[in-house]
Amino acid sequence: MAKSFAVFLVLFLILRSQTVNTKTLEAFLKDLETYERSIKSNEEELNKLAIELNAGMESMDCTETDKAMDSRLLEMKNQLANSEYRWMNHILEIENKHKQQMATYKTVLDNKNVAIETFTKGLIDLKSKLQSQLSINADQLNKIQVKNNEIYQLKKQLDEMNALKRQSTINRQQLSDCQNKIFAIDKLKEQVPKVESQLKSSTPKALASSCSSANGIQLIQVEGAKAFHVLCKQSINGSSWIVIQKRNHLGVSFERNWNEYKTGFGRYQSEFFFGLEKIFFITFTKQYELYIELTDYDNYMFYAYYDFFRVGSNVDGYRLYLGNYRGNATDGMASSRNQKFTTTRNLCVIKPSGGWWFPPYSCNETNLNRGTSPVWSVNGSLRNMKAVSMMIRPKQSRH
């Protein structure tokens, strides 16, 4: 009964206080366990007493037994009442302590609540201030951005102004240079007439590229070659002819090798061959025509005219290119058209002497460079010639 009352009292205090400190509850439970152990000890002692009573009833009479039992029960009731009194006092002490702690907790909690309210209010105020400051900062950032843009534009304008300033300096320098150059040019212009006069008096006339109208030896210069002398001659067919080969039976041998025919040999005053390389350079620059004068041993004179004449380069073997024939000597060079110049004729049994534009399979053709006497082909037969002149000039326009 006492145990149930104690448990009920504990539950009542718990429900009444609603909140109990954990450490206080643990201490109270420990006291409760101590009380339960005390009650259990008393119950065990009562049980022992009951057993002793039952065992002594046989040897005692009823009167003595009742007296002893009553005395023992009275003693136990007193002990139990004392225990309950002590326990109730203890419980009341615990309750008082609990009330004091609850009051302390309430005071602390109230202080905490006040502090929380103060903190919350401060937090709200701080939040408001922060929002206001953020708004101010955002406005300031916008203003800073505007200022930055203005600074950028000003810097850009400053750079442009500096560039214009530099360009202006350059322009002034260039203008000064131009003025100096104009001044120098004016000075040079003043000297031009004097220099022209000096040049006219000191500069030789430009060399002609062909013969003039005069007879005799003349210095000419054609494109791609150095200046060289030529023999110029007038004939019954006009003037300005360059003599490229001349024979007059003065005994000059034309049995020469390839290099001699390439560079030329002989003398303009007697007999000579002008040279294939120089003939190539002359006929390469423009269109030329060929005129050949022939005199046989009976002093009959013949001529052969070709309206186009050109000699190819060394690489091409100084190939002969001829145009249309006109004259009274027959077309004695017909078989030489498009032939390369050569100084050897290995296919002929009797090898002709001298170099010429020989056809490949004929050994009985014109050869005006034959060793001692030139020959001209007349209708398949060869006629010896006493004198020969081969002449070229730029092709004349015909009206």
mmCIF file of C-alpha atoms in Angstrom:
data_model
loop_
_atom_site.group_PDB
_atom_site.id
_atom_site.type_symbol
_atom_site.label_atom_id
_atom_site.label_comp_id
_atom_site.label_asym_id
_atom_site.label_seq_id
_atom_site.Cartn_x
_atom_site.Cartn_y
_atom_site.Cartn_z
ATOM 1 C CA MET A 1 0.000 0.000 0.000
ATOM 2 C CA ALA A 2 2.766 2.371 0.892
ATOM 3 C CA LYS A 3 4.529 1.587 -2.438
ATOM 4 C CA SER A 4 1.421 2.300 -4.476
ATOM 5 C CA PHE A 5 0.936 5.567 -2.633
ATOM 6 C CA ALA A 6 4.523 6.607 -3.348
ATOM 7 C CA VAL A 7 4.183 5.784 -7.065
ATOM 8 C CA PHE A 8 0.893 7.705 -7.203
ATOM 9 C CA LEU A 9 2.504 10.680 -5.494
ATOM 10 C CA VAL A 10 5.394 10.674 -7.959
ATOM 11 C CA LEU A 11 3.023 10.564 -10.945
ATOM 12 C CA PHE A 12 0.957 13.368 -9.414
ATOM 13 C CA LEU A 13 4.025 15.558 -9.010
ATOM 14 C CA ILE A 14 5.108 14.838 -12.565
ATOM 15 C CA LEU A 15 1.684 15.742 -13.949
ATOM 16 C CA ARG A 16 1.509 18.823 -11.749
ATOM 17 C CA SER A 17 4.883 20.213 -12.719
ATOM 18 C CA GLN A 18 4.585 19.140 -16.417
ATOM 19 C CA THR A 19 8.301 19.605 -16.816
ATOM 20 C CA VAL A 20 10.968 18.024 -14.586
ATOM 21 C CA ASN A 21 14.668 18.445 -14.876
ATOM 22 C CA THR A 22 16.294 15.207 -16.043
ATOM 23 C CA LYS A 23 18.941 15.142 -13.317
ATOM 24 C CA THR A 24 16.319 15.781 -10.572
ATOM 25 C CA LEU A 25 14.127 12.966 -11.880
ATOM 26 C CA GLU A 26 17.073 10.581 -11.899
ATOM 27 C CA ALA A 27 17.809 11.468 -8.234
ATOM 28 C CA PHE A 28 14.152 11.025 -7.310
ATOM 29 C CA LEU A 29 14.041 7.604 -8.986
ATOM 30 C CA LYS A 30 17.118 6.569 -7.069
ATOM 31 C CA ASP A 31 15.398 7.570 -3.789
ATOM 32 C CA LEU A 32 12.333 5.658 -4.893
ATOM 33 C CA GLU A 33 14.388 2.526 -5.496
ATOM 34 C CA THR A 34 15.896 2.929 -2.027
ATOM 35 C CA TYR A 35 12.385 3.219 -0.536
ATOM 36 C CA GLU A 36 11.237 0.122 -2.471
ATOM 37 C CA ARG A 37 14.195 -1.815 -1.137
ATOM 38 C CA SER A 38 13.287 -0.660 2.406
ATOM 39 C CA ILE A 39 9.672 -1.753 1.937
ATOM 40 C CA LYS A 40 10.802 -5.083 0.523
ATOM 41 C CA SER A 41 13.080 -5.529 3.502
ATOM 42 C CA ASN A 42 10.173 -4.799 5.874
ATOM 43 C CA GLU A 43 7.958 -7.246 4.004
ATOM 44 C CA GLU A 44 10.657 -9.890 4.232
ATOM 45 C CA GLU A 45 10.935 -9.145 7.952
ATOM 46 C CA LEU A 46 7.118 -9.447 8.328
ATOM 47 C CA ASN A 47 7.211 -12.744 6.513
ATOM 48 C CA LYS A 48 9.903 -13.997 8.858
ATOM 49 C CA LEU A 49 7.835 -12.844 11.824
ATOM 50 C CA ALA A 50 4.787 -14.637 10.466
ATOM 51 C CA ILE A 51 6.797 -17.815 10.097
ATOM 52 C CA GLU A 52 8.134 -17.414 13.617
ATOM 53 C CA LEU A 53 4.634 -16.855 14.895
ATOM 54 C CA ASN A 54 3.337 -19.932 13.143
ATOM 55 C CA ALA A 55 6.247 -21.989 14.500
ATOM 56 C CA GLY A 56 5.817 -20.735 18.102
ATOM 57 C CA MET A 57 2.106 -21.173 18.247
ATOM 58 C CA GLU A 58 2.541 -24.852 18.990
ATOM 59 C CA SER A 59 4.589 -24.263 22.117
ATOM 60 C CA MET A 60 2.757 -21.191 23.380
ATOM 61 C CA ASP A 61 -0.675 -20.881 24.579
ATOM 62 C CA CYS A 62 -3.046 -18.618 22.805
ATOM 63 C CA THR A 63 -2.931 -15.826 25.295
ATOM 64 C CA GLU A 64 0.821 -15.450 25.180
ATOM 65 C CA THR A 65 0.806 -15.707 21.428
ATOM 66 C CA ASP A 66 -1.787 -12.985 20.971
ATOM 67 C CA LYS A 67 0.045 -10.699 23.290
ATOM 68 C CA ALA A 68 3.381 -11.193 21.623
ATOM 69 C CA MET A 69 1.812 -10.859 18.166
ATOM 70 C CA ASP A 70 -0.045 -7.735 19.096
ATOM 71 C CA SER A 71 3.105 -6.304 20.528
ATOM 72 C CA ARG A 72 5.054 -7.195 17.375
ATOM 73 C CA LEU A 73 2.349 -5.862 15.105
ATOM 74 C CA LEU A 74 2.171 -2.649 17.056
ATOM 75 C CA GLU A 75 5.909 -2.326 16.738
ATOM 76 C CA MET A 76 5.772 -2.937 13.022
ATOM 77 C CA LYS A 77 2.932 -0.479 12.574
ATOM 78 C CA ASN A 78 4.964 2.081 14.367
ATOM 79 C CA GLN A 79 7.945 1.339 12.148
ATOM 80 C CA LEU A 80 5.789 1.534 9.058
ATOM 81 C CA ALA A 81 4.230 4.789 10.198
ATOM 82 C CA ASN A 82 7.683 6.165 10.872
ATOM 83 C CA SER A 83 8.852 5.036 7.449
ATOM 84 C CA GLU A 84 5.855 6.596 5.758
ATOM 85 C CA TYR A 85 6.396 9.788 7.707
ATOM 86 C CA ARG A 86 10.066 9.911 6.719
ATOM 87 C CA TRP A 87 9.175 9.132 3.141
ATOM 88 C CA MET A 88 6.517 11.815 2.960
ATOM 89 C CA ASN A 89 8.927 14.320 4.401
ATOM 90 C CA HIS A 90 11.462 13.254 1.834
ATOM 91 C CA ILE A 91 8.920 13.574 -0.954
ATOM 92 C CA LEU A 92 7.943 17.024 0.273
ATOM 93 C CA GLU A 93 11.597 18.030 0.287
ATOM 94 C CA ILE A 94 11.932 16.786 -3.278
ATOM 95 C CA GLU A 95 8.786 18.662 -4.268
ATOM 96 C CA ASN A 96 10.096 21.847 -2.651
ATOM 97 C CA LYS A 97 13.401 21.459 -4.388
ATOM 98 C CA HIS A 98 11.585 20.788 -7.629
ATOM 99 C CA LYS A 99 9.439 23.899 -7.177
ATOM 100 C CA GLN A 100 12.548 25.968 -6.508
ATOM 101 C CA GLN A 101 14.256 24.534 -9.589
ATOM 102 C CA MET A 102 11.123 25.095 -11.671
ATOM 103 C CA ALA A 103 11.023 28.689 -10.459
ATOM 104 C CA THR A 104 14.687 29.066 -11.362
ATOM 105 C CA TYR A 105 14.068 27.460 -14.736
ATOM 106 C CA LYS A 106 11.093 29.716 -15.317
ATOM 107 C CA THR A 107 13.167 32.772 -14.468
ATOM 108 C CA VAL A 108 15.946 31.591 -16.778
ATOM 109 C CA LEU A 109 13.406 30.760 -19.475
ATOM 110 C CA ASP A 110 11.743 34.145 -19.129
ATOM 111 C CA ASN A 111 15.141 35.795 -19.410
ATOM 112 C CA LYS A 112 15.901 33.659 -22.431
ATOM 113 C CA ASN A 113 12.567 34.577 -23.993
ATOM 114 C CA VAL A 114 13.251 38.253 -23.352
ATOM 115 C CA ALA A 115 16.738 37.809 -24.839
ATOM 116 C CA ILE A 116 15.292 35.939 -27.834
ATOM 117 C CA GLU A 117 12.684 38.635 -28.372
ATOM 118 C CA THR A 118 15.373 41.288 -28.099
ATOM 119 C CA PHE A 119 17.611 39.331 -30.466
ATOM 120 C CA THR A 120 14.741 38.736 -32.893
ATOM 121 C CA LYS A 121 13.849 42.399 -32.850
ATOM 122 C CA GLY A 122 17.521 43.287 -33.367
ATOM 123 C CA LEU A 123 17.716 40.738 -36.179
ATOM 124 C CA ILE A 124 14.638 42.225 -37.839
ATOM 125 C CA ASP A 125 16.115 45.709 -37.478
ATOM 126 C CA LEU A 126 19.443 44.477 -38.820
ATOM 127 C CA LYS A 127 17.699 42.778 -41.746
ATOM 128 C CA SER A 128 15.845 45.979 -42.511
ATOM 129 C CA LYS A 129 19.073 47.953 -42.302
ATOM 130 C CA LEU A 130 20.863 45.402 -44.511
ATOM 131 C CA GLN A 131 18.089 45.553 -47.088
ATOM 132 C CA SER A 132 18.244 49.317 -47.001
ATOM 133 C CA GLN A 133 22.047 49.172 -47.280
ATOM 134 C CA LEU A 134 21.808 46.682 -50.158
ATOM 135 C CA SER A 135 19.424 49.009 -51.935
ATOM 136 C CA ILE A 136 21.841 51.865 -51.336
ATOM 137 C CA ASN A 137 24.764 49.714 -52.520
ATOM 138 C CA ALA A 138 22.876 48.697 -55.665
ATOM 139 C CA ASP A 139 22.162 52.338 -56.405
ATOM 140 C CA GLN A 140 25.798 53.201 -55.767
ATOM 141 C CA LEU A 141 26.924 50.334 -58.010
ATOM 142 C CA ASN A 142 24.712 51.659 -60.784
ATOM 143 C CA LYS A 143 26.190 55.110 -60.284
ATOM 144 C CA ILE A 144 29.713 53.623 -60.271
ATOM 145 C CA GLN A 145 28.938 51.743 -63.486
ATOM 146 C CA VAL A 146 27.686 54.958 -65.065
ATOM 147 C CA LYS A 147 30.862 56.733 -63.914
ATOM 148 C CA ASN A 148 32.994 53.894 -65.263
ATOM 149 C CA ASN A 149 31.264 54.200 -68.627
ATOM 150 C CA GLU A 150 31.847 57.923 -68.571
ATOM 151 C CA ILE A 151 35.513 57.364 -67.666
ATOM 152 C CA TYR A 152 35.834 54.788 -70.489
ATOM 153 C CA GLN A 153 34.324 57.201 -73.001
ATOM 154 C CA LEU A 154 36.533 60.022 -71.760
ATOM 155 C CA LYS A 155 39.607 57.776 -71.981
ATOM 156 C CA LYS A 156 38.565 56.736 -75.491
ATOM 157 C CA GLN A 157 38.156 60.376 -76.479
ATOM 158 C CA LEU A 158 41.507 61.165 -74.874
ATOM 159 C CA ASP A 159 43.161 58.354 -76.839
ATOM 160 C CA GLU A 160 41.565 59.636 -80.027
ATOM 161 C CA MET A 161 42.731 63.139 -79.249
ATOM 162 C CA ASN A 162 46.249 61.858 -78.547
ATOM 163 C CA ALA A 163 46.165 59.900 -81.799
ATOM 164 C CA LEU A 164 44.988 62.998 -83.652
ATOM 165 C CA LYS A 165 47.702 64.973 -81.925
ATOM 166 C CA ARG A 166 50.323 62.448 -82.964
ATOM 167 C CA GLN A 167 48.906 62.373 -86.486
ATOM 168 C CA SER A 168 48.904 66.149 -86.521
ATOM 169 C CA THR A 169 52.558 66.111 -85.502
ATOM 170 C CA ILE A 170 53.278 63.582 -88.238
ATOM 171 C CA ASN A 171 51.284 65.622 -90.739
ATOM 172 C CA ARG A 172 53.183 68.756 -89.783
ATOM 173 C CA GLN A 173 56.449 66.860 -90.185
ATOM 174 C CA GLN A 174 55.297 65.435 -93.519
ATOM 175 C CA LEU A 175 54.148 68.881 -94.597
ATOM 176 C CA SER A 176 57.527 70.245 -93.653
ATOM 177 C CA ASP A 177 59.211 67.396 -95.547
ATOM 178 C CA CYS A 178 56.955 68.017 -98.546
ATOM 179 C CA GLN A 179 57.766 71.720 -98.468
ATOM 180 C CA ASN A 180 61.452 70.880 -98.320
ATOM 181 C CA LYS A 181 61.033 68.422 -101.196
ATOM 182 C CA ILE A 182 59.053 70.958 -103.203
ATOM 183 C CA PHE A 183 61.804 73.470 -102.586
ATOM 184 C CA ALA A 184 64.375 70.880 -103.654
ATOM 185 C CA ILE A 185 62.271 70.002 -106.734
ATOM 186 C CA ASP A 186 62.039 73.655 -107.663
ATOM 187 C CA LYS A 187 65.799 73.873 -107.375
ATOM 188 C CA LEU A 188 66.151 70.770 -109.540
ATOM 189 C CA LYS A 189 63.717 72.182 -112.079
ATOM 190 C CA GLU A 190 65.932 75.227 -112.336
ATOM 191 C CA GLN A 191 68.849 72.911 -113.116
ATOM 192 C CA VAL A 192 66.955 70.738 -115.665
ATOM 193 C CA PRO A 193 67.628 72.936 -118.706
ATOM 194 C CA LYS A 194 71.309 73.067 -117.823
ATOM 195 C CA VAL A 195 71.479 69.286 -117.291
ATOM 196 C CA GLU A 196 69.557 68.648 -120.510
ATOM 197 C CA SER A 197 71.979 70.820 -122.353
ATOM 198 C CA GLN A 198 74.923 68.997 -120.803
ATOM 199 C CA LEU A 199 73.370 65.606 -121.617
ATOM 200 C CA LYS A 200 72.740 66.612 -125.190
ATOM 201 C CA SER A 201 76.309 67.700 -125.535
ATOM 202 C CA SER A 202 77.842 64.682 -123.741
ATOM 203 C CA THR A 203 75.493 61.714 -124.450
ATOM 204 C CA PRO A 204 76.160 59.792 -127.648
ATOM 205 C CA LYS A 205 73.279 59.153 -129.969
ATOM 206 C CA ALA A 206 71.436 55.879 -129.538
ATOM 207 C CA LEU A 207 72.682 53.171 -131.855
ATOM 208 C CA ALA A 208 70.481 52.061 -134.703
ATOM 209 C CA SER A 209 69.240 48.483 -134.856
ATOM 210 C CA SER A 210 69.807 48.243 -138.614
ATOM 211 C CA CYS A 211 71.642 49.970 -141.468
ATOM 212 C CA SER A 212 70.902 53.534 -142.442
ATOM 213 C CA SER A 213 70.830 54.646 -146.046
ATOM 214 C CA ALA A 214 74.612 55.081 -146.285
ATOM 215 C CA ASN A 215 77.083 52.542 -147.633
ATOM 216 C CA GLY A 216 79.977 51.320 -145.561
ATOM 217 C CA ILE A 217 80.620 49.928 -142.087
ATOM 218 C CA GLN A 218 78.188 50.989 -139.330
ATOM 219 C CA LEU A 219 77.850 50.216 -135.604
ATOM 220 C CA ILE A 220 74.413 48.847 -134.641
ATOM 221 C CA GLN A 221 72.888 47.241 -131.573
ATOM 222 C CA VAL A 222 69.953 44.825 -131.405
ATOM 223 C CA GLU A 223 68.059 43.558 -128.382
ATOM 224 C CA GLY A 224 69.837 40.867 -126.358
ATOM 225 C CA ALA A 225 73.293 41.428 -127.922
ATOM 226 C CA LYS A 226 76.233 43.789 -127.590
ATOM 227 C CA ALA A 227 76.833 46.401 -130.283
ATOM 228 C CA PHE A 228 78.687 45.169 -133.389
ATOM 229 C CA HIS A 229 79.737 46.501 -136.775
ATOM 230 C CA VAL A 230 77.939 45.598 -139.998
ATOM 231 C CA LEU A 231 78.598 46.217 -143.679
ATOM 232 C CA CYS A 232 75.803 48.318 -145.161
ATOM 233 C CA LYS A 233 75.121 48.379 -148.895
ATOM 234 C CA GLN A 234 72.761 49.895 -151.404
ATOM 235 C CA SER A 235 71.591 47.794 -154.296
ATOM 236 C CA ILE A 236 69.329 48.012 -157.283
ATOM 237 C CA ASN A 237 66.575 46.784 -154.944
ATOM 238 C CA GLY A 238 66.867 49.666 -152.497
ATOM 239 C CA SER A 239 69.032 50.680 -149.567
ATOM 240 C CA SER A 240 69.645 49.758 -145.881
ATOM 241 C CA TRP A 241 70.824 46.206 -146.576
ATOM 242 C CA ILE A 242 73.093 44.387 -144.116
ATOM 243 C CA VAL A 243 75.572 42.137 -145.929
ATOM 244 C CA ILE A 244 75.765 38.767 -144.128
ATOM 245 C CA GLN A 245 77.917 36.916 -146.688
ATOM 246 C CA LYS A 246 80.183 38.110 -149.503
ATOM 247 C CA ARG A 247 82.345 36.201 -151.980
ATOM 248 C CA ASN A 248 84.231 37.655 -154.941
ATOM 249 C CA HIS A 249 86.722 35.002 -155.979
ATOM 250 C CA LEU A 250 89.594 36.391 -153.974
ATOM 251 C CA GLY A 251 90.718 33.013 -152.705
ATOM 252 C CA VAL A 252 89.402 33.119 -149.094
ATOM 253 C CA SER A 253 88.607 29.559 -148.003
ATOM 254 C CA PHE A 254 85.156 28.873 -146.567
ATOM 255 C CA GLU A 255 86.111 25.415 -145.318
ATOM 256 C CA ARG A 256 85.583 26.353 -141.681
ATOM 257 C CA ASN A 257 84.405 24.548 -138.547
ATOM 258 C CA TRP A 258 81.183 25.061 -136.651
ATOM 259 C CA ASN A 259 82.496 27.676 -134.177
ATOM 260 C CA GLU A 260 83.886 29.833 -136.982
ATOM 261 C CA TYR A 261 80.536 29.834 -138.751
ATOM 262 C CA LYS A 262 78.870 30.605 -135.430
ATOM 263 C CA THR A 263 80.990 33.680 -134.653
ATOM 264 C CA GLY A 264 81.850 34.707 -138.255
ATOM 265 C CA PHE A 265 85.109 35.020 -140.169
ATOM 266 C CA GLY A 266 86.816 36.995 -142.977
ATOM 267 C CA ARG A 267 87.070 40.726 -143.693
ATOM 268 C CA TYR A 268 84.414 43.176 -144.864
ATOM 269 C CA GLN A 269 86.856 44.584 -147.481
ATOM 270 C CA SER A 270 87.204 41.192 -149.212
ATOM 271 C CA GLU A 271 85.260 38.030 -148.375
ATOM 272 C CA PHE A 272 83.481 37.099 -145.123
ATOM 273 C CA PHE A 273 80.662 35.269 -143.366
ATOM 274 C CA PHE A 274 78.912 37.465 -140.823
ATOM 275 C CA GLY A 275 78.259 34.782 -138.146
ATOM 276 C CA LEU A 276 75.159 32.717 -137.329
ATOM 277 C CA GLU A 277 74.800 34.014 -133.759
ATOM 278 C CA LYS A 278 74.649 37.670 -134.879
ATOM 279 C CA ILE A 279 72.265 36.791 -137.730
ATOM 280 C CA PHE A 280 69.997 35.102 -135.152
ATOM 281 C CA PHE A 281 69.927 38.181 -132.869
ATOM 282 C CA ILE A 282 69.212 40.512 -135.818
ATOM 283 C CA THR A 283 66.378 38.472 -137.336
ATOM 284 C CA PHE A 284 64.891 37.575 -133.937
ATOM 285 C CA THR A 285 63.906 41.178 -133.124
ATOM 286 C CA LYS A 286 61.686 41.833 -136.188
ATOM 287 C CA GLN A 287 60.774 40.453 -139.608
ATOM 288 C CA TYR A 288 63.551 40.562 -142.198
ATOM 289 C CA GLU A 289 63.753 39.919 -145.941
ATOM 290 C CA LEU A 290 66.625 38.348 -147.940
ATOM 291 C CA TYR A 291 68.183 39.516 -151.202
ATOM 292 C CA ILE A 292 70.910 37.517 -152.977
ATOM 293 C CA GLU A 293 73.046 38.887 -155.863
ATOM 294 C CA LEU A 294 74.785 36.265 -158.061
ATOM 295 C CA THR A 295 77.381 36.700 -160.849
ATOM 296 C CA ASP A 296 78.616 33.712 -162.848
ATOM 297 C CA TYR A 297 81.901 33.340 -164.702
ATOM 298 C CA ASP A 298 80.284 34.664 -167.904
ATOM 299 C CA ASN A 299 79.463 37.834 -165.936
ATOM 300 C CA TYR A 300 75.737 37.163 -166.091
ATOM 301 C CA MET A 301 73.981 38.633 -163.068
ATOM 302 C CA PHE A 302 71.078 36.957 -161.253
ATOM 303 C CA TYR A 303 69.096 37.750 -158.130
ATOM 304 C CA ALA A 304 66.879 35.841 -155.712
ATOM 305 C CA TYR A 305 64.527 37.630 -153.299
ATOM 306 C CA TYR A 306 62.688 36.075 -150.329
ATOM 307 C CA ASP A 307 60.037 38.113 -148.533
ATOM 308 C CA PHE A 308 60.851 36.551 -145.149
ATOM 309 C CA PHE A 309 64.151 35.460 -143.662
ATOM 310 C CA ARG A 310 64.998 34.293 -140.156
ATOM 311 C CA VAL A 311 67.643 32.080 -138.530
ATOM 312 C CA GLY A 312 66.793 30.136 -135.364
ATOM 313 C CA SER A 313 68.872 29.989 -132.182
ATOM 314 C CA ASN A 314 71.865 27.799 -131.424
ATOM 315 C CA VAL A 315 69.540 25.412 -129.575
ATOM 316 C CA ASP A 316 67.496 25.076 -132.786
ATOM 317 C CA GLY A 317 70.665 24.488 -134.846
ATOM 318 C CA TYR A 318 70.334 27.901 -136.513
ATOM 319 C CA ARG A 319 67.459 26.555 -138.555
ATOM 320 C CA LEU A 320 66.613 28.498 -141.753
ATOM 321 C CA TYR A 321 63.139 29.986 -142.213
ATOM 322 C CA LEU A 322 62.351 31.413 -145.688
ATOM 323 C CA GLY A 323 59.342 33.140 -147.190
ATOM 324 C CA ASN A 324 58.156 33.377 -150.811
ATOM 325 C CA TYR A 325 60.670 33.537 -153.653
ATOM 326 C CA ARG A 326 60.893 36.120 -156.425
ATOM 327 C CA GLY A 327 63.721 36.646 -158.943
ATOM 328 C CA ASN A 328 65.464 35.377 -162.107
ATOM 329 C CA ALA A 329 67.865 32.885 -160.528
ATOM 330 C CA THR A 330 65.272 30.173 -159.800
ATOM 331 C CA ASP A 331 64.414 29.152 -156.199
ATOM 332 C CA GLY A 332 67.837 27.653 -155.510
ATOM 333 C CA MET A 333 67.270 27.579 -151.750
ATOM 334 C CA ALA A 334 63.972 25.703 -151.811
ATOM 335 C CA SER A 335 65.579 22.520 -150.436
ATOM 336 C CA SER A 336 67.195 24.504 -147.584
ATOM 337 C CA ARG A 337 63.895 25.668 -146.055
ATOM 338 C CA ASN A 338 63.487 24.599 -142.405
ATOM 339 C CA GLN A 339 66.899 22.906 -142.418
ATOM 340 C CA LYS A 340 69.493 23.183 -139.650
ATOM 341 C CA PHE A 341 72.911 24.638 -140.432
ATOM 342 C CA THR A 342 75.675 22.040 -140.540
ATOM 343 C CA THR A 343 79.324 21.744 -141.555
ATOM 344 C CA THR A 344 79.278 17.971 -142.176
ATOM 345 C CA ARG A 345 77.533 15.797 -144.769
ATOM 346 C CA ASN A 346 78.162 12.176 -143.807
ATOM 347 C CA LEU A 347 75.547 10.797 -146.230
ATOM 348 C CA CYS A 348 77.233 12.130 -149.356
ATOM 349 C CA VAL A 349 79.926 10.096 -151.170
ATOM 350 C CA ILE A 350 81.681 13.303 -152.195
ATOM 351 C CA LYS A 351 81.324 15.457 -149.137
ATOM 352 C CA PRO A 352 80.743 19.134 -149.936
ATOM 353 C CA SER A 353 82.982 21.611 -148.184
ATOM 354 C CA GLY A 354 81.872 24.610 -146.169
ATOM 355 C CA GLY A 355 78.817 25.016 -143.910
ATOM 356 C CA TRP A 356 75.262 25.385 -145.207
ATOM 357 C CA TRP A 357 71.594 24.553 -144.607
ATOM 358 C CA PHE A 358 71.912 21.212 -146.349
ATOM 359 C CA PRO A 359 68.834 19.042 -147.020
ATOM 360 C CA PRO A 360 69.137 15.603 -145.391
ATOM 361 C CA TYR A 361 68.984 13.334 -148.474
ATOM 362 C CA SER A 362 70.406 15.460 -151.288
ATOM 363 C CA CYS A 363 74.053 16.148 -152.113
ATOM 364 C CA ASN A 364 73.568 18.183 -155.310
ATOM 365 C CA GLU A 365 72.053 21.421 -154.010
ATOM 366 C CA THR A 366 72.900 25.082 -153.583
ATOM 367 C CA ASN A 367 75.894 25.837 -151.391
ATOM 368 C CA LEU A 368 77.047 29.453 -151.417
ATOM 369 C CA ASN A 369 79.680 28.641 -148.768
ATOM 370 C CA ARG A 370 81.441 25.878 -150.745
ATOM 371 C CA GLY A 371 85.147 25.804 -150.094
ATOM 372 C CA THR A 372 86.653 27.575 -153.126
ATOM 373 C CA SER A 373 83.682 28.389 -155.340
ATOM 374 C CA PRO A 374 79.989 28.899 -154.472
ATOM 375 C CA VAL A 375 77.351 27.016 -156.460
ATOM 376 C CA TRP A 376 73.638 27.703 -157.142
ATOM 377 C CA SER A 377 71.092 25.074 -158.095
ATOM 378 C CA VAL A 378 69.370 25.838 -161.395
ATOM 379 C CA ASN A 379 66.671 23.309 -162.314
ATOM 380 C CA GLY A 380 68.546 20.443 -160.658
ATOM 381 C CA SER A 381 72.023 21.335 -161.990
ATOM 382 C CA LEU A 382 74.698 23.326 -160.202
ATOM 383 C CA ARG A 383 76.132 26.546 -161.647
ATOM 384 C CA ASN A 384 79.422 27.954 -160.315
ATOM 385 C CA MET A 385 79.358 31.549 -159.269
ATOM 386 C CA LYS A 386 82.216 34.040 -159.367
ATOM 387 C CA ALA A 387 80.689 36.549 -156.942
ATOM 388 C CA VAL A 388 77.912 36.324 -154.344
ATOM 389 C CA SER A 389 76.343 38.749 -151.858
ATOM 390 C CA MET A 390 73.686 37.759 -149.318
ATOM 391 C CA MET A 391 71.925 40.795 -147.802
ATOM 392 C CA ILE A 392 69.085 41.258 -145.277
ATOM 393 C CA ARG A 393 67.046 44.221 -144.042
ATOM 394 C CA PRO A 394 63.866 44.822 -142.040
ATOM 395 C CA LYS A 395 60.866 43.868 -144.106
ATOM 396 C CA GLN A 396 59.594 46.877 -146.079
ATOM 397 C CA SER A 397 55.902 47.709 -146.277
ATOM 398 C CA ARG A 398 54.520 47.331 -149.771
ATOM 399 C CA HIS A 399 52.038 49.846 -151.158
#
